[in-house]
């Protein structure tokens, strides 16, 4: 978030999950990092500049218009990835409430730098997917992350732990 206070002014940041704003922090520069917020939540922020003048009183500016921001969903825990049939890998993970779906990514490289593919699994209720494009006798690495649709954009969690499976 960028704050543009008056020259020599300080500011404060207020945050709200609903319509009630609560002062979050005083800042002394033109930016602030807000931490310890609930995951997968919409927040609204307002900024107000203020300056203490030589006689000891404080001059306060108007609040900015609200700034809408989203926090990431919680990181998903990948449980297992195993080859149950030729050219197939089934990946399992722990379900997460309140999300729109999952993105499952697989690759033959451990750092996901080459031969990378992914699929989206819609809905929070599913906790597995089967990859049907794997090549036999190869080792694949699999990871998963949750996403929440926010308007036209998707807000992603961090990637899960990486699992591997040897394809039959």
XYZ file of C-alpha atoms in Angstrom, residues 58-119:
62
model
C -1.950 18.295 15.716
C -3.318 19.056 12.277
C -5.198 16.112 10.803
C -5.997 15.586 7.121
C -9.043 13.906 5.645
C -9.184 10.130 5.306
C -8.379 8.715 1.916
C -10.985 6.807 0.001
C -10.998 3.155 0.975
C -8.537 0.743 -0.612
C -9.756 -2.833 -1.058
C -7.275 -5.682 -0.526
C -7.463 -9.441 -0.138
C -5.390 -11.797 1.965
C -4.235 -15.148 0.601
C -6.011 -18.413 1.438
C -4.135 -20.731 3.798
C -1.442 -22.938 2.299
C -2.713 -26.382 1.340
C -1.035 -29.547 2.631
C -0.393 -32.112 -0.091
C -0.894 -35.614 1.338
C 0.206 -38.137 -1.295
C 0.877 -38.574 -4.985
C 0.914 -42.074 -6.384
C 0.668 -43.892 -9.676
C -2.340 -46.200 -9.591
C -2.334 -47.170 -13.283
C -0.193 -46.796 -16.398
C 0.339 -43.154 -17.404
C -1.700 -41.844 -14.439
C -0.883 -40.109 -11.148
C -3.469 -39.393 -8.468
C -2.693 -36.476 -6.141
C -4.401 -36.058 -2.744
C -4.442 -33.000 -0.484
C -6.175 -31.674 2.617
C -9.393 -29.750 1.896
C -9.666 -26.036 2.679
C -12.953 -24.287 3.527
C -14.164 -21.101 1.845
C -12.151 -21.328 -1.369
C -13.139 -21.504 -5.038
C -10.858 -24.374 -6.025
C -7.313 -25.707 -6.385
C -4.529 -25.556 -8.932
C -2.490 -28.758 -9.219
C 0.879 -28.527 -10.964
C 3.189 -31.354 -12.023
C 6.611 -31.538 -13.614
C 9.502 -33.897 -14.265
C 11.885 -31.346 -12.742
C 12.056 -30.960 -8.969
C 12.150 -27.136 -9.152
C 9.302 -26.947 -11.723
C 11.578 -25.202 -14.232
C 10.711 -27.382 -17.252
C 8.043 -29.755 -18.546
C 5.411 -28.114 -16.320
C 1.666 -28.656 -16.637
C -1.263 -27.770 -14.410
C -4.981 -28.276 -14.021
